GROMACS .gro file of C-alpha atoms in nm:
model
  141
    1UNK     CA    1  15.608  15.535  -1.681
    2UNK     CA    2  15.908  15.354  -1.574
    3UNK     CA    3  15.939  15.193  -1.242
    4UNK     CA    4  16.176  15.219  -0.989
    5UNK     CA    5  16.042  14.970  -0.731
    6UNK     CA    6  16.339  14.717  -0.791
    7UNK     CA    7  16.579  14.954  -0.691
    8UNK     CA    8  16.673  14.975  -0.285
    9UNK     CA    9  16.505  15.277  -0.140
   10UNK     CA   10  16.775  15.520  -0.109
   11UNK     CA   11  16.852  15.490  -0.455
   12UNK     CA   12  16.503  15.511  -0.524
   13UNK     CA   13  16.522  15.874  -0.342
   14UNK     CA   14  16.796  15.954  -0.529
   15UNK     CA   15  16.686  15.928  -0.847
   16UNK     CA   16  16.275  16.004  -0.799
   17UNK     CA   17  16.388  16.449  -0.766
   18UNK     CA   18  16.123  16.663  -0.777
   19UNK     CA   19  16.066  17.045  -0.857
   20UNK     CA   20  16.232  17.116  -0.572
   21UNK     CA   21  16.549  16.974  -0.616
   22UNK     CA   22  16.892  17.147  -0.653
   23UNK     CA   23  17.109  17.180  -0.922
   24UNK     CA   24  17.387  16.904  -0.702
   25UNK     CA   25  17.106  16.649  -0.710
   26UNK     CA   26  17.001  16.686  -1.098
   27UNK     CA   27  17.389  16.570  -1.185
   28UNK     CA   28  17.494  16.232  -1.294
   29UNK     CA   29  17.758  16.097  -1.465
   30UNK     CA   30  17.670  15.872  -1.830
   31UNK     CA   31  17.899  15.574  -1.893
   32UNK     CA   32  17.786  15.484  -2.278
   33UNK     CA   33  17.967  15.280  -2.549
   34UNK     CA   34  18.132  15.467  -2.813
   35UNK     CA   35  17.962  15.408  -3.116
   36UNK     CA   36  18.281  15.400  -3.354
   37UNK     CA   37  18.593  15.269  -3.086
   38UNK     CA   38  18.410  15.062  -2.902
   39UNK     CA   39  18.550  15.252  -2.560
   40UNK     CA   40  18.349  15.338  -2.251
   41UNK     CA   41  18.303  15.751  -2.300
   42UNK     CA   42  18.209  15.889  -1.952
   43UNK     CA   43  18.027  16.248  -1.934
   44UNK     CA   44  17.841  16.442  -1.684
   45UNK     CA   45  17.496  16.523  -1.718
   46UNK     CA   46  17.136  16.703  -1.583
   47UNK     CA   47  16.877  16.401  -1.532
   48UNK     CA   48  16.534  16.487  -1.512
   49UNK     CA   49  16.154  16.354  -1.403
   50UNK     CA   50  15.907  16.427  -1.596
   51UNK     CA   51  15.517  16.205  -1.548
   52UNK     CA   52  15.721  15.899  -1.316
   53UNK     CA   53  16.012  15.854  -1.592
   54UNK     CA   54  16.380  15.936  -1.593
   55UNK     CA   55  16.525  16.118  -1.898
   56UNK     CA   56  16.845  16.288  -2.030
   57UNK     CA   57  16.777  16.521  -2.255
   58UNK     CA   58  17.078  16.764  -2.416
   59UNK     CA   59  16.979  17.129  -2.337
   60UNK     CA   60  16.881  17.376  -2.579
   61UNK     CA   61  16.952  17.423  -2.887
   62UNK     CA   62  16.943  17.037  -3.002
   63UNK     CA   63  17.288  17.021  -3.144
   64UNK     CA   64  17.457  16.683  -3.193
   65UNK     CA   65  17.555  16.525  -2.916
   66UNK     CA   66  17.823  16.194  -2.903
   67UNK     CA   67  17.627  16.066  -2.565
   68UNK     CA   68  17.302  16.062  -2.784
   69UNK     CA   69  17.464  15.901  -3.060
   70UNK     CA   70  17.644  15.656  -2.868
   71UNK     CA   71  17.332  15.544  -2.685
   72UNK     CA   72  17.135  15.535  -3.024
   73UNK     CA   73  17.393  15.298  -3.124
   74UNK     CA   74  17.442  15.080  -2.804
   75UNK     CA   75  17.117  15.180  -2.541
   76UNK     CA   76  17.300  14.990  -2.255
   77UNK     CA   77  17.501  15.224  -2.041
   78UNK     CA   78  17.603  15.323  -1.667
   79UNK     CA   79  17.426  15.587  -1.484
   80UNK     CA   80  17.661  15.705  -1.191
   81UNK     CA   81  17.456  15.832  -0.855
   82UNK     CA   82  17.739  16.040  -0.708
   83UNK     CA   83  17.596  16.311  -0.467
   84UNK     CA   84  17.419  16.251  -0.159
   85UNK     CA   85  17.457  15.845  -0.267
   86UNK     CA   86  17.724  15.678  -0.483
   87UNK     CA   87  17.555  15.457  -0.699
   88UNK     CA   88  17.638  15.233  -1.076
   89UNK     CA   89  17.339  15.163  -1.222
   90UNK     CA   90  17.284  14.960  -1.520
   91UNK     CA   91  17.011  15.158  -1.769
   92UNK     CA   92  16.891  15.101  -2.110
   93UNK     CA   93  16.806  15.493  -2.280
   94UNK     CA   94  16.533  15.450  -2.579
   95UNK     CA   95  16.535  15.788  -2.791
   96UNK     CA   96  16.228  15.993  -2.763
   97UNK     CA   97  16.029  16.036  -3.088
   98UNK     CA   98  15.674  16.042  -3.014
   99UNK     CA   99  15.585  16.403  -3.104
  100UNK     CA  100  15.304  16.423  -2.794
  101UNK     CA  101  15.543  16.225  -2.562
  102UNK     CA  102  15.801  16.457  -2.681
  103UNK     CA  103  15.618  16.774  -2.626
  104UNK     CA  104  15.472  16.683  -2.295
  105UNK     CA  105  15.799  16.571  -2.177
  106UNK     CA  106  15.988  16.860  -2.267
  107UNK     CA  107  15.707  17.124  -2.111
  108UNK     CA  108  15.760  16.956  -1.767
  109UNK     CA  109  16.147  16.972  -1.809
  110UNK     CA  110  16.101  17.365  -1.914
  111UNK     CA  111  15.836  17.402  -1.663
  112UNK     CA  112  16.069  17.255  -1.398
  113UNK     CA  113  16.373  17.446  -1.527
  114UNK     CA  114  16.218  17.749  -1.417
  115UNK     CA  115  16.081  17.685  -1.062
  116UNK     CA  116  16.238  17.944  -0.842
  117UNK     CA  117  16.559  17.759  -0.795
  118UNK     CA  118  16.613  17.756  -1.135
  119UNK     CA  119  16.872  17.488  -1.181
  120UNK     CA  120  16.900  17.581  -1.511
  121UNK     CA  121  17.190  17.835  -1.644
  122UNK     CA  122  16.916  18.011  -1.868
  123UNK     CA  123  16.684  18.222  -1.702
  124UNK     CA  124  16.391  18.164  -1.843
  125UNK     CA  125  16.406  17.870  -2.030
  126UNK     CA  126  16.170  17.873  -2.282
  127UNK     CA  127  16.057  17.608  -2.477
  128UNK     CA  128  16.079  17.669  -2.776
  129UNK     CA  129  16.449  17.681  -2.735
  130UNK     CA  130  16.434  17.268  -2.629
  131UNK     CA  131  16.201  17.146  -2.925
  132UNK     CA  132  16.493  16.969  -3.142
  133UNK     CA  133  16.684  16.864  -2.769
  134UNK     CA  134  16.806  16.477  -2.777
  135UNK     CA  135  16.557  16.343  -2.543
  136UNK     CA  136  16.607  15.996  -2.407
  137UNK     CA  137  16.395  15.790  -2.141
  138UNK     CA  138  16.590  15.573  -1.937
  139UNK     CA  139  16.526  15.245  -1.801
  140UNK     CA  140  16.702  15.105  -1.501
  141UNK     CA  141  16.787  14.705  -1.548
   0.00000   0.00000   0.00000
């Protein structure tokens, strides 16, 4: 588990989403290093929460991803807060590779994915469809 008690309390909120969060409040933007120019790439992505950590994780289907790669190359990147708070926050991602870690990980994201919001696109998300997802667990500097 990660913590989050150095951060100020609303970004704390912010970033600490539950079950019961919406789709608006799972969405961040990535700033990462490109792993071959050298050039800040900026994306949007889902977060998640899974057992008190923070993740990014690519969907299913695991194809390749460049954020992955980049981050495999350079961890240190910008996570943008941008609804409900505006926020830059300096991270560190470390890949997930830890088959149990993996697994358990993944189950929560999959379990969470189909709450009754679903703020997935997929309904349901099953997961066997996320086993070979780029899974990172981020760290907030």
């Amino acid at each position: 588990m990660t913590s989050l008690s150095h951060l100020p309390p609303e970004i704390r909120r912010a970033i600490e989403i539950t079950p019961a969060a919406g789709t608006r409040e799972r969405i961040v933007d990535i700033t990462t290093t490109g792993r071959r120019t050298g050039r800040p790439r900026r994306i949007e992505i889902f977060f998640y929460r899974a057992h008190g950590a923070t993740y990014l994780c690519s969907g299913a289907g695991g194809g390749p991803t460049g954020w992955s790669a980049n981050l495999r190359a350079n961890p240190a990147f910008t996570f943008h807060l941008k609804n409900g708070i505006t926020a830059d926050l300096p991270a560190h991602a470390t890949p997930v590779t830890d088959p149990a870690e993996r697994a358990a990980v993944l189950a929560a994201i999959v379990d969470d994915l189909n709450q009754p919001h679903d703020p997935g696109t997929i309904r349901p998300t099953r997961l066997a469809d996320w086993a070979n997802s780029r899974l990172m667990r981020i760290e907030f500097d």
